Amino acid sequence: MSSVDNPQRHTATIDEVITTVVMARVTDFFGFFVYAIASALVFPKLFFPMLDPLSGTLASFAIFSLAFLARPVASLAGRTLQYKIGRVGKVTLALFLLGTSTVAIGLLPGYEKIGWLAPVFLAVLRILQGLGLGGAWDGLTLQLQNAAPENRKGLYAMVPQLGGPIGFVVAASIFFVLNGFLTDEEFLKWGWRFAFFAVMAVNVVSLYARVRLLNADLGVDPEVITSAPLPELVRNEGGTIFLSACLPLASYALFHMVTVFPLAFAAIYERFEVTEVLTIQLIGGALAILAVIASGLLADRFNRRAVIGASTLLIAILSLMIGTLAHHPYIFILFGFMILGLAYGQAGAVVPKRFPKKYRYSGSAMATNLSWIIGAAFAPLVGIGLTALLGLWAAGLYLLSGAVVTFSALYLLNRRGLMEHAD
């Protein structure tokens, strides 16, 4: 912890930690999915009207991936920034950058008004979003995991993961209302922008809660939230970082294959209404929330490795069902969300314990960023591209490959005795 952080520290209760962690993660994922949904439904038409729907969507998804590529850069820069202005200062600056770039996207004119500058500005702002999100790594999840009672590790581990499905449900609800109650012209001209303005409002509330908790005494060993020297980290833990990044890869890929991918498929091929897909996804999001909670109970009843292994097997089976998306989208989407909840529920906790305490903060950040790049950044782009080129079955093989990678990482880490690192 940097010396510039507030020395006036209050003792935080576990309820306060849980509330703040959930609020922070819901806020992060709300903003994440606002952009993701817009990249499927809005940006191809607004920023790439000169292209056909498929090409415009692929171009939009290419820009979508830029934020993931920027996150590791922000994490590295954040190490130096945290040393100079403290963790609170770093997180505040990062969330300010994330919020302002998101609002700027909501104000951005389309191609018809400023030509090619529109997609160029969109790409720049998307990179700034990634820098803000990467720099906002606060270590609160690590502290929550370390504060968990021994017989409730799985239940506490799933708490931050609730932010994913809840954030998606909130974002999808807004787009469902906007898409359902506005004409297509109104929605494309100004309706979609309200979702981006809402992100800034919730960011302000989240920032206040985070700063208060970052200045609190959580009774956790300071070594757990201290950055390790980068050369030493890479030299001693490089292999573990890579394998740890592969562990949650299947669940991260599935995240986009049940959220963004079906929306883009509906918008391009027009086999069913977008509002129909959003309705199914809202139901699926609710099921995913319950499944995330179930993952915690199952992890405590059995073990985290069993939950991850079983859910990864279900992802492999689901990949073979992707063809149902063409005529019966509710089958793939609903089952996909339930499996996502089980797999993603323990994905955040499966990485940190691979590292000794002195490397846990930095190693977890590096492995998580790498995992999002490999598993999620290009999932919509590759999924739609393979579907257009070969058919839905090819997108299913892509999802199956993620399950194979996760299984391989589970085996190798277990063989090396790194499934759970002793403190």
GROMACS .gro file of C-alpha atoms in nm:
model
  423
    1MET     CA    1   0.000   0.000   0.000
    2SER     CA    2   0.145   0.339  -0.096
    3SER     CA    3   0.217   0.590   0.174
    4VAL     CA    4   0.005   0.848  -0.002
    5ASP     CA    5  -0.313   0.653   0.074
    6ASN     CA    6  -0.529   0.795   0.351
    7PRO     CA    7  -0.384   0.713   0.694
    8GLN     CA    8  -0.726   0.776   0.856
    9ARG     CA    9  -0.854   0.420   0.820
   10HIS     CA   10  -1.179   0.286   0.964
   11THR     CA   11  -1.252  -0.081   1.020
   12ALA     CA   12  -1.488  -0.215   0.755
   13THR     CA   13  -1.750  -0.477   0.828
   14ILE     CA   14  -1.783  -0.781   0.602
   15ASP     CA   15  -2.129  -0.659   0.495
   16GLU     CA   16  -1.976  -0.331   0.380
   17VAL     CA   17  -1.709  -0.516   0.184
   18ILE     CA   18  -1.962  -0.743   0.014
   19THR     CA   19  -2.195  -0.454  -0.074
   20THR     CA   20  -1.914  -0.244  -0.219
   21VAL     CA   21  -1.762  -0.530  -0.417
   22VAL     CA   22  -2.097  -0.619  -0.574
   23MET     CA   23  -2.172  -0.253  -0.648
   24ALA     CA   24  -1.831  -0.203  -0.808
   25ARG     CA   25  -1.853  -0.511  -1.026
   26VAL     CA   26  -2.213  -0.442  -1.132
   27THR     CA   27  -2.105  -0.092  -1.234
   28ASP     CA   28  -1.807  -0.224  -1.432
   29PHE     CA   29  -2.014  -0.484  -1.616
   30PHE     CA   30  -2.307  -0.250  -1.673
   31GLY     CA   31  -2.077  -0.015  -1.866
   32PHE     CA   32  -1.911  -0.311  -2.035
   33PHE     CA   33  -2.238  -0.453  -2.165
   34VAL     CA   34  -2.383  -0.118  -2.263
   35TYR     CA   35  -2.097  -0.090  -2.510
   36ALA     CA   36  -2.113  -0.458  -2.607
   37ILE     CA   37  -2.485  -0.449  -2.690
   38ALA     CA   38  -2.444  -0.123  -2.881
   39SER     CA   39  -2.157  -0.276  -3.080
   40ALA     CA   40  -2.400  -0.539  -3.207
   41LEU     CA   41  -2.717  -0.331  -3.254
   42VAL     CA   42  -2.611   0.032  -3.311
   43PHE     CA   43  -2.251   0.086  -3.421
   44PRO     CA   44  -2.263  -0.118  -3.745
   45LYS     CA   45  -2.542   0.106  -3.873
   46LEU     CA   46  -2.423   0.434  -3.722
   47PHE     CA   47  -2.048   0.419  -3.786
   48PHE     CA   48  -2.027   0.178  -4.081
   49PRO     CA   49  -2.336   0.248  -4.295
   50MET     CA   50  -2.123   0.218  -4.610
   51LEU     CA   51  -2.075  -0.154  -4.538
   52ASP     CA   52  -2.318  -0.443  -4.554
   53PRO     CA   53  -2.459  -0.561  -4.215
   54LEU     CA   54  -2.208  -0.846  -4.180
   55SER     CA   55  -1.901  -0.637  -4.265
   56GLY     CA   56  -2.023  -0.350  -4.048
   57THR     CA   57  -2.070  -0.583  -3.752
   58LEU     CA   58  -1.724  -0.734  -3.799
   59ALA     CA   59  -1.572  -0.387  -3.809
   60SER     CA   60  -1.766  -0.291  -3.496
   61PHE     CA   61  -1.646  -0.603  -3.313
   62ALA     CA   62  -1.287  -0.532  -3.417
   63ILE     CA   63  -1.311  -0.199  -3.235
   64PHE     CA   64  -1.484  -0.374  -2.945
   65SER     CA   65  -1.170  -0.586  -2.888
   66LEU     CA   66  -0.942  -0.280  -2.850
   67ALA     CA   67  -1.041  -0.221  -2.487
   68PHE     CA   68  -0.920  -0.569  -2.390
   69LEU     CA   69  -0.586  -0.509  -2.560
   70ALA     CA   70  -0.547  -0.180  -2.371
   71ARG     CA   71  -0.612  -0.328  -2.027
   72PRO     CA   72  -0.265  -0.482  -1.974
   73VAL     CA   73  -0.107  -0.151  -2.074
   74ALA     CA   74  -0.316   0.025  -1.809
   75SER     CA   75  -0.224  -0.236  -1.549
   76LEU     CA   76   0.147  -0.181  -1.612
   77ALA     CA   77   0.111   0.198  -1.607
   78GLY     CA   78  -0.105   0.169  -1.297
   79ARG     CA   79   0.183   0.009  -1.105
   80THR     CA   80   0.388   0.326  -1.136
   81LEU     CA   81   0.086   0.549  -1.083
   82GLN     CA   82  -0.014   0.364  -0.768
   83TYR     CA   83   0.333   0.410  -0.623
   84LYS     CA   84   0.313   0.787  -0.682
   85ILE     CA   85  -0.048   0.873  -0.593
   86GLY     CA   86  -0.167   0.566  -0.404
   87ARG     CA   87  -0.429   0.303  -0.479
   88VAL     CA   88  -0.718   0.542  -0.413
   89GLY     CA   89  -0.574   0.803  -0.648
   90LYS     CA   90  -0.509   0.547  -0.919
   91VAL     CA   91  -0.860   0.399  -0.901
   92THR     CA   92  -1.020   0.747  -0.895
   93LEU     CA   93  -0.826   0.858  -1.203
   94ALA     CA   94  -0.903   0.532  -1.385
   95LEU     CA   95  -1.278   0.549  -1.317
   96PHE     CA   96  -1.283   0.915  -1.424
   97LEU     CA   97  -1.117   0.816  -1.752
   98LEU     CA   98  -1.361   0.526  -1.795
   99GLY     CA   99  -1.665   0.743  -1.722
  100THR     CA  100  -1.570   1.037  -1.942
  101SER     CA  101  -1.476   0.818  -2.239
  102THR     CA  102  -1.807   0.632  -2.207
  103VAL     CA  103  -2.009   0.955  -2.202
  104ALA     CA  104  -1.803   1.080  -2.499
  105ILE     CA  105  -1.910   0.772  -2.697
  106GLY     CA  106  -2.271   0.862  -2.617
  107LEU     CA  107  -2.212   1.208  -2.766
  108LEU     CA  108  -2.020   1.091  -3.073
  109PRO     CA  109  -2.170   1.187  -3.414
  110GLY     CA  110  -2.214   0.912  -3.671
  111TYR     CA  111  -2.052   0.853  -4.010
  112GLU     CA  112  -2.312   1.058  -4.195
  113LYS     CA  113  -2.203   1.374  -4.009
  114ILE     CA  114  -1.823   1.348  -3.978
  115GLY     CA  115  -1.732   1.064  -4.215
  116TRP     CA  116  -1.440   0.834  -4.133
  117LEU     CA  117  -1.355   1.041  -3.826
  118ALA     CA  118  -1.655   0.879  -3.654
  119PRO     CA  119  -1.517   0.522  -3.640
  120VAL     CA  120  -1.168   0.659  -3.571
  121PHE     CA  121  -1.293   0.853  -3.269
  122LEU     CA  122  -1.492   0.548  -3.159
  123ALA     CA  123  -1.173   0.339  -3.167
  124VAL     CA  124  -0.980   0.598  -2.966
  125LEU     CA  125  -1.253   0.624  -2.704
  126ARG     CA  126  -1.277   0.244  -2.684
  127ILE     CA  127  -0.903   0.228  -2.611
  128LEU     CA  128  -0.950   0.492  -2.338
  129GLN     CA  129  -1.228   0.277  -2.191
  130GLY     CA  130  -0.987  -0.015  -2.176
  131LEU     CA  131  -0.721   0.199  -2.009
  132GLY     CA  132  -0.975   0.311  -1.750
  133LEU     CA  133  -1.100  -0.039  -1.682
  134GLY     CA  134  -0.750  -0.185  -1.660
  135GLY     CA  135  -0.635   0.090  -1.426
  136ALA     CA  136  -0.936   0.041  -1.196
  137TRP     CA  137  -0.800  -0.291  -1.062
  138ASP     CA  138  -0.846  -0.233  -0.688
  139GLY     CA  139  -0.773  -0.568  -0.525
  140LEU     CA  140  -1.100  -0.566  -0.330
  141THR     CA  141  -1.191  -0.911  -0.462
  142LEU     CA  142  -0.863  -1.049  -0.327
  143GLN     CA  143  -0.934  -0.897   0.012
  144LEU     CA  144  -1.284  -1.044   0.019
  145GLN     CA  145  -1.147  -1.390  -0.064
  146ASN     CA  146  -0.884  -1.366   0.209
  147ALA     CA  147  -1.144  -1.253   0.464
  148ALA     CA  148  -1.374  -1.548   0.387
  149PRO     CA  149  -1.422  -1.818   0.654
  150GLU     CA  150  -1.254  -2.146   0.562
  151ASN     CA  151  -1.585  -2.330   0.510
  152ARG     CA  152  -1.736  -2.047   0.302
  153LYS     CA  153  -1.457  -1.981   0.050
  154GLY     CA  154  -1.673  -2.078  -0.247
  155LEU     CA  155  -1.970  -1.869  -0.136
  156TYR     CA  156  -1.758  -1.560  -0.081
  157ALA     CA  157  -1.575  -1.617  -0.410
  158MET     CA  158  -1.899  -1.599  -0.609
  159VAL     CA  159  -1.998  -1.259  -0.463
  160PRO     CA  160  -1.793  -1.042  -0.705
  161GLN     CA  161  -1.902  -1.264  -0.995
  162LEU     CA  162  -2.265  -1.160  -0.942
  163GLY     CA  163  -2.165  -0.833  -1.106
  164GLY     CA  164  -2.146  -1.000  -1.447
  165PRO     CA  165  -2.504  -1.128  -1.490
  166ILE     CA  166  -2.657  -0.841  -1.288
  167GLY     CA  167  -2.470  -0.585  -1.497
  168PHE     CA  168  -2.587  -0.755  -1.816
  169VAL     CA  169  -2.949  -0.770  -1.701
  170VAL     CA  170  -2.948  -0.396  -1.623
  171ALA     CA  171  -2.786  -0.306  -1.956
  172ALA     CA  172  -3.011  -0.541  -2.156
  173SER     CA  173  -3.320  -0.404  -1.978
  174ILE     CA  174  -3.235  -0.051  -2.087
  175PHE     CA  175  -3.185  -0.156  -2.448
  176PHE     CA  176  -3.503  -0.365  -2.437
  177VAL     CA  177  -3.704  -0.059  -2.331
  178LEU     CA  178  -3.533   0.174  -2.579
  179ASN     CA  179  -3.559  -0.074  -2.866
  180GLY     CA  180  -3.917  -0.166  -2.788
  181PHE     CA  181  -4.068   0.177  -2.730
  182LEU     CA  182  -3.883   0.389  -2.985
  183THR     CA  183  -3.896   0.372  -3.361
  184ASP     CA  184  -3.583   0.243  -3.537
  185GLU     CA  185  -3.501   0.597  -3.646
  186GLU     CA  186  -3.540   0.740  -3.294
  187PHE     CA  187  -3.338   0.457  -3.141
  188LEU     CA  188  -3.047   0.500  -3.383
  189LYS     CA  189  -3.052   0.878  -3.375
  190TRP     CA  190  -3.062   0.945  -3.002
  191GLY     CA  191  -3.224   0.666  -2.799
  192TRP     CA  192  -2.916   0.444  -2.758
  193ARG     CA  193  -2.718   0.735  -2.613
  194PHE     CA  194  -2.913   0.737  -2.286
  195ALA     CA  195  -2.759   0.405  -2.184
  196PHE     CA  196  -2.408   0.555  -2.208
  197PHE     CA  197  -2.506   0.858  -2.000
  198ALA     CA  198  -2.644   0.626  -1.731
  199VAL     CA  199  -2.301   0.462  -1.698
  200MET     CA  200  -2.148   0.788  -1.575
  201ALA     CA  201  -2.414   0.828  -1.308
  202VAL     CA  202  -2.360   0.482  -1.158
  203ASN     CA  203  -1.982   0.527  -1.182
  204VAL     CA  204  -1.999   0.823  -0.945
  205VAL     CA  205  -2.185   0.619  -0.682
  206SER     CA  206  -1.947   0.326  -0.727
  207LEU     CA  207  -1.642   0.549  -0.695
  208TYR     CA  208  -1.758   0.686  -0.360
  209ALA     CA  209  -1.814   0.336  -0.223
  210ARG     CA  210  -1.480   0.209  -0.353
  211VAL     CA  211  -1.278   0.498  -0.214
  212ARG     CA  212  -1.437   0.457   0.128
  213LEU     CA  213  -1.353   0.087   0.130
  214LEU     CA  214  -1.001   0.135  -0.009
  215ASN     CA  215  -0.933   0.362   0.289
  216ALA     CA  216  -1.071   0.105   0.531
  217ASP     CA  217  -0.890  -0.154   0.741
  218LEU     CA  218  -1.008  -0.494   0.617
  219GLY     CA  219  -0.781  -0.695   0.845
  220VAL     CA  220  -0.591  -0.839   0.546
  221ASP     CA  221  -0.216  -0.890   0.517
  222PRO     CA  222  -0.087  -0.583   0.323
  223GLU     CA  223   0.137  -0.814   0.119
  224VAL     CA  224  -0.173  -0.952  -0.054
  225ILE     CA  225  -0.249  -0.613  -0.213
  226THR     CA  226   0.108  -0.500  -0.286
  227SER     CA  227   0.251  -0.492  -0.639
  228ALA     CA  228   0.547  -0.720  -0.698
  229PRO     CA  229   0.851  -0.614  -0.909
  230LEU     CA  230   0.760  -0.692  -1.270
  231PRO     CA  231   1.087  -0.862  -1.379
  232GLU     CA  232   1.080  -1.083  -1.069
  233LEU     CA  233   0.711  -1.164  -1.121
  234VAL     CA  234   0.759  -1.270  -1.483
  235ARG     CA  235   1.077  -1.462  -1.407
  236ASN     CA  236   0.936  -1.659  -1.114
  237GLU     CA  237   0.568  -1.688  -1.206
  238GLY     CA  238   0.554  -1.655  -1.586
  239GLY     CA  239   0.436  -2.012  -1.643
  240THR     CA  240   0.179  -1.991  -1.367
  241ILE     CA  241   0.047  -1.663  -1.509
  242PHE     CA  242  -0.009  -1.823  -1.849
  243LEU     CA  243  -0.174  -2.139  -1.714
  244SER     CA  244  -0.386  -1.935  -1.472
  245ALA     CA  245  -0.502  -1.720  -1.762
  246CYS     CA  246  -0.620  -2.036  -1.939
  247LEU     CA  247  -0.821  -2.164  -1.640
  248PRO     CA  248  -1.131  -1.940  -1.675
  249LEU     CA  249  -1.097  -1.908  -2.052
  250ALA     CA  250  -1.400  -2.123  -2.140
  251SER     CA  251  -1.632  -1.922  -1.916
  252TYR     CA  252  -1.501  -1.590  -2.053
  253ALA     CA  253  -1.560  -1.706  -2.411
  254LEU     CA  254  -1.910  -1.827  -2.320
  255PHE     CA  255  -1.982  -1.486  -2.170
  256HIS     CA  256  -1.988  -1.329  -2.515
  257MET     CA  257  -2.131  -1.628  -2.698
  258VAL     CA  258  -2.459  -1.607  -2.502
  259THR     CA  259  -2.481  -1.228  -2.478
  260VAL     CA  260  -2.333  -1.037  -2.773
  261PHE     CA  261  -2.319  -1.315  -3.031
  262PRO     CA  262  -2.696  -1.398  -3.043
  263LEU     CA  263  -2.782  -1.027  -3.072
  264ALA     CA  264  -2.543  -0.982  -3.364
  265PHE     CA  265  -2.676  -1.301  -3.526
  266ALA     CA  266  -3.033  -1.172  -3.498
  267ALA     CA  267  -2.943  -0.827  -3.631
  268ILE     CA  268  -2.751  -0.962  -3.932
  269TYR     CA  269  -2.969  -1.251  -4.043
  270GLU     CA  270  -3.308  -1.117  -3.922
  271ARG     CA  271  -3.452  -1.461  -3.844
  272PHE     CA  272  -3.613  -1.325  -3.528
  273GLU     CA  273  -3.667  -0.988  -3.362
  274VAL     CA  274  -3.394  -0.832  -3.149
  275THR     CA  275  -3.646  -0.768  -2.870
  276GLU     CA  276  -3.726  -1.141  -2.870
  277VAL     CA  277  -3.359  -1.222  -2.814
  278LEU     CA  278  -3.331  -0.958  -2.542
  279THR     CA  279  -3.635  -1.106  -2.366
  280ILE     CA  280  -3.482  -1.454  -2.367
  281GLN     CA  281  -3.150  -1.310  -2.247
  282LEU     CA  282  -3.315  -1.126  -1.959
  283ILE     CA  283  -3.464  -1.455  -1.841
  284GLY     CA  284  -3.126  -1.618  -1.896
  285GLY     CA  285  -2.953  -1.345  -1.695
  286ALA     CA  286  -3.183  -1.413  -1.399
  287LEU     CA  287  -3.103  -1.785  -1.424
  288ALA     CA  288  -2.731  -1.700  -1.440
  289ILE     CA  289  -2.756  -1.504  -1.115
  290LEU     CA  290  -2.906  -1.808  -0.941
  291ALA     CA  291  -2.642  -2.033  -1.098
  292VAL     CA  292  -2.360  -1.807  -0.973
  293ILE     CA  293  -2.496  -1.845  -0.619
  294ALA     CA  294  -2.528  -2.221  -0.672
  295SER     CA  295  -2.162  -2.235  -0.780
  296GLY     CA  296  -2.058  -2.102  -0.441
  297LEU     CA  297  -2.268  -2.357  -0.253
  298LEU     CA  298  -2.140  -2.640  -0.471
  299ALA     CA  299  -1.777  -2.529  -0.434
  300ASP     CA  300  -1.813  -2.540  -0.054
  301ARG     CA  301  -1.998  -2.872  -0.066
  302PHE     CA  302  -1.747  -3.040  -0.297
  303ASN     CA  303  -1.454  -2.825  -0.418
  304ARG     CA  304  -1.382  -2.550  -0.666
  305ARG     CA  305  -1.195  -2.780  -0.902
  306ALA     CA  306  -1.499  -3.008  -0.933
  307VAL     CA  307  -1.730  -2.714  -1.011
  308ILE     CA  308  -1.496  -2.576  -1.275
  309GLY     CA  309  -1.441  -2.918  -1.431
  310ALA     CA  310  -1.812  -3.003  -1.443
  311SER     CA  311  -1.914  -2.662  -1.581
  312THR     CA  312  -1.641  -2.680  -1.846
  313LEU     CA  313  -1.776  -3.018  -1.955
  314LEU     CA  314  -2.121  -2.861  -1.983
  315ILE     CA  315  -1.973  -2.581  -2.198
  316ALA     CA  316  -1.830  -2.845  -2.430
  317ILE     CA  317  -2.174  -3.008  -2.458
  318LEU     CA  318  -2.339  -2.669  -2.514
  319SER     CA  319  -2.102  -2.596  -2.803
  320LEU     CA  320  -2.259  -2.890  -2.987
  321MET     CA  321  -2.604  -2.731  -2.943
  322ILE     CA  322  -2.522  -2.397  -3.104
  323GLY     CA  323  -2.715  -2.489  -3.419
  324THR     CA  324  -3.040  -2.445  -3.225
  325LEU     CA  325  -2.973  -2.070  -3.230
  326ALA     CA  326  -3.093  -2.053  -3.590
  327HIS     CA  327  -3.451  -2.162  -3.519
  328HIS     CA  328  -3.497  -2.204  -3.143
  329PRO     CA  329  -3.270  -1.943  -2.983
  330TYR     CA  330  -3.412  -1.995  -2.634
  331ILE     CA  331  -3.250  -2.342  -2.609
  332PHE     CA  332  -2.892  -2.228  -2.659
  333ILE     CA  333  -2.935  -1.896  -2.474
  334LEU     CA  334  -3.112  -2.024  -2.162
  335PHE     CA  335  -2.891  -2.329  -2.117
  336GLY     CA  336  -2.592  -2.113  -2.198
  337PHE     CA  337  -2.671  -1.862  -1.925
  338MET     CA  338  -2.725  -2.135  -1.664
  339ILE     CA  339  -2.392  -2.297  -1.750
  340LEU     CA  340  -2.228  -1.954  -1.758
  341GLY     CA  341  -2.339  -1.889  -1.400
  342LEU     CA  342  -2.187  -2.215  -1.278
  343ALA     CA  343  -1.861  -2.166  -1.470
  344TYR     CA  344  -1.817  -1.794  -1.412
  345GLY     CA  345  -1.920  -1.811  -1.046
  346GLN     CA  346  -1.580  -1.947  -0.942
  347ALA     CA  347  -1.373  -1.800  -1.228
  348GLY     CA  348  -1.259  -1.499  -1.027
  349ALA     CA  349  -1.135  -1.708  -0.735
  350VAL     CA  350  -0.960  -1.977  -0.934
  351VAL     CA  351  -0.670  -1.751  -1.033
  352PRO     CA  352  -0.536  -1.571  -0.718
  353LYS     CA  353  -0.454  -1.880  -0.511
  354ARG     CA  354  -0.218  -2.000  -0.783
  355PHE     CA  355   0.031  -1.738  -0.656
  356PRO     CA  356   0.225  -1.690  -0.331
  357LYS     CA  357   0.117  -1.385  -0.132
  358LYS     CA  358   0.396  -1.160  -0.260
  359TYR     CA  359   0.290  -1.218  -0.622
  360ARG     CA  360  -0.086  -1.252  -0.575
  361TYR     CA  361  -0.195  -0.893  -0.646
  362SER     CA  362   0.017  -0.842  -0.959
  363GLY     CA  363  -0.003  -1.203  -1.080
  364SER     CA  364  -0.382  -1.207  -1.056
  365ALA     CA  365  -0.414  -0.879  -1.248
  366MET     CA  366  -0.180  -0.996  -1.524
  367ALA     CA  367  -0.341  -1.342  -1.556
  368THR     CA  368  -0.695  -1.197  -1.556
  369ASN     CA  369  -0.615  -0.941  -1.827
  370LEU     CA  370  -0.447  -1.209  -2.039
  371SER     CA  371  -0.745  -1.441  -1.995
  372TRP     CA  372  -0.993  -1.176  -2.110
  373ILE     CA  373  -0.778  -1.111  -2.417
  374ILE     CA  374  -0.745  -1.479  -2.514
  375GLY     CA  375  -1.095  -1.588  -2.420
  376ALA     CA  376  -1.325  -1.290  -2.464
  377ALA     CA  377  -1.178  -1.003  -2.665
  378PHE     CA  378  -1.225  -1.160  -3.006
  379ALA     CA  379  -1.511  -1.401  -2.927
  380PRO     CA  380  -1.786  -1.195  -3.099
  381LEU     CA  381  -1.563  -1.118  -3.398
  382VAL     CA  382  -1.446  -1.478  -3.445
  383GLY     CA  383  -1.791  -1.623  -3.371
  384ILE     CA  384  -1.971  -1.411  -3.632
  385GLY     CA  385  -1.684  -1.446  -3.881
  386LEU     CA  386  -1.685  -1.826  -3.858
  387THR     CA  387  -2.064  -1.836  -3.881
  388ALA     CA  388  -2.063  -1.627  -4.198
  389LEU     CA  389  -1.781  -1.830  -4.350
  390LEU     CA  390  -1.874  -2.187  -4.251
  391GLY     CA  391  -2.193  -2.186  -4.044
  392LEU     CA  392  -2.297  -2.195  -3.681
  393TRP     CA  393  -2.120  -2.528  -3.624
  394ALA     CA  394  -1.785  -2.352  -3.672
  395ALA     CA  395  -1.868  -2.100  -3.399
  396GLY     CA  396  -1.952  -2.401  -3.181
  397LEU     CA  397  -1.605  -2.545  -3.245
  398TYR     CA  398  -1.456  -2.214  -3.135
  399LEU     CA  399  -1.645  -2.238  -2.804
  400LEU     CA  400  -1.540  -2.603  -2.773
  401SER     CA  401  -1.175  -2.503  -2.813
  402GLY     CA  402  -1.210  -2.281  -2.506
  403ALA     CA  403  -1.333  -2.577  -2.304
  404VAL     CA  404  -1.036  -2.786  -2.423
  405VAL     CA  405  -0.793  -2.514  -2.315
  406THR     CA  406  -0.954  -2.488  -1.970
  407PHE     CA  407  -0.943  -2.866  -1.924
  408SER     CA  408  -0.576  -2.866  -2.026
  409ALA     CA  409  -0.493  -2.589  -1.778
  410LEU     CA  410  -0.675  -2.776  -1.499
  411TYR     CA  411  -0.470  -3.088  -1.573
  412LEU     CA  412  -0.135  -2.911  -1.596
  413LEU     CA  413  -0.184  -2.700  -1.284
  414ASN     CA  414  -0.297  -3.005  -1.090
  415ARG     CA  415   0.005  -3.200  -1.213
  416ARG     CA  416   0.235  -2.919  -1.104
  417GLY     CA  417   0.063  -2.899  -0.766
  418LEU     CA  418  -0.053  -2.541  -0.820
  419MET     CA  419  -0.431  -2.577  -0.792
  420GLU     CA  420  -0.421  -2.411  -0.448
  421HIS     CA  421  -0.108  -2.234  -0.323
  422ALA     CA  422  -0.046  -2.250   0.049
  423ASP     CA  423  -0.006  -1.912   0.217
   0.00000   0.00000   0.00000
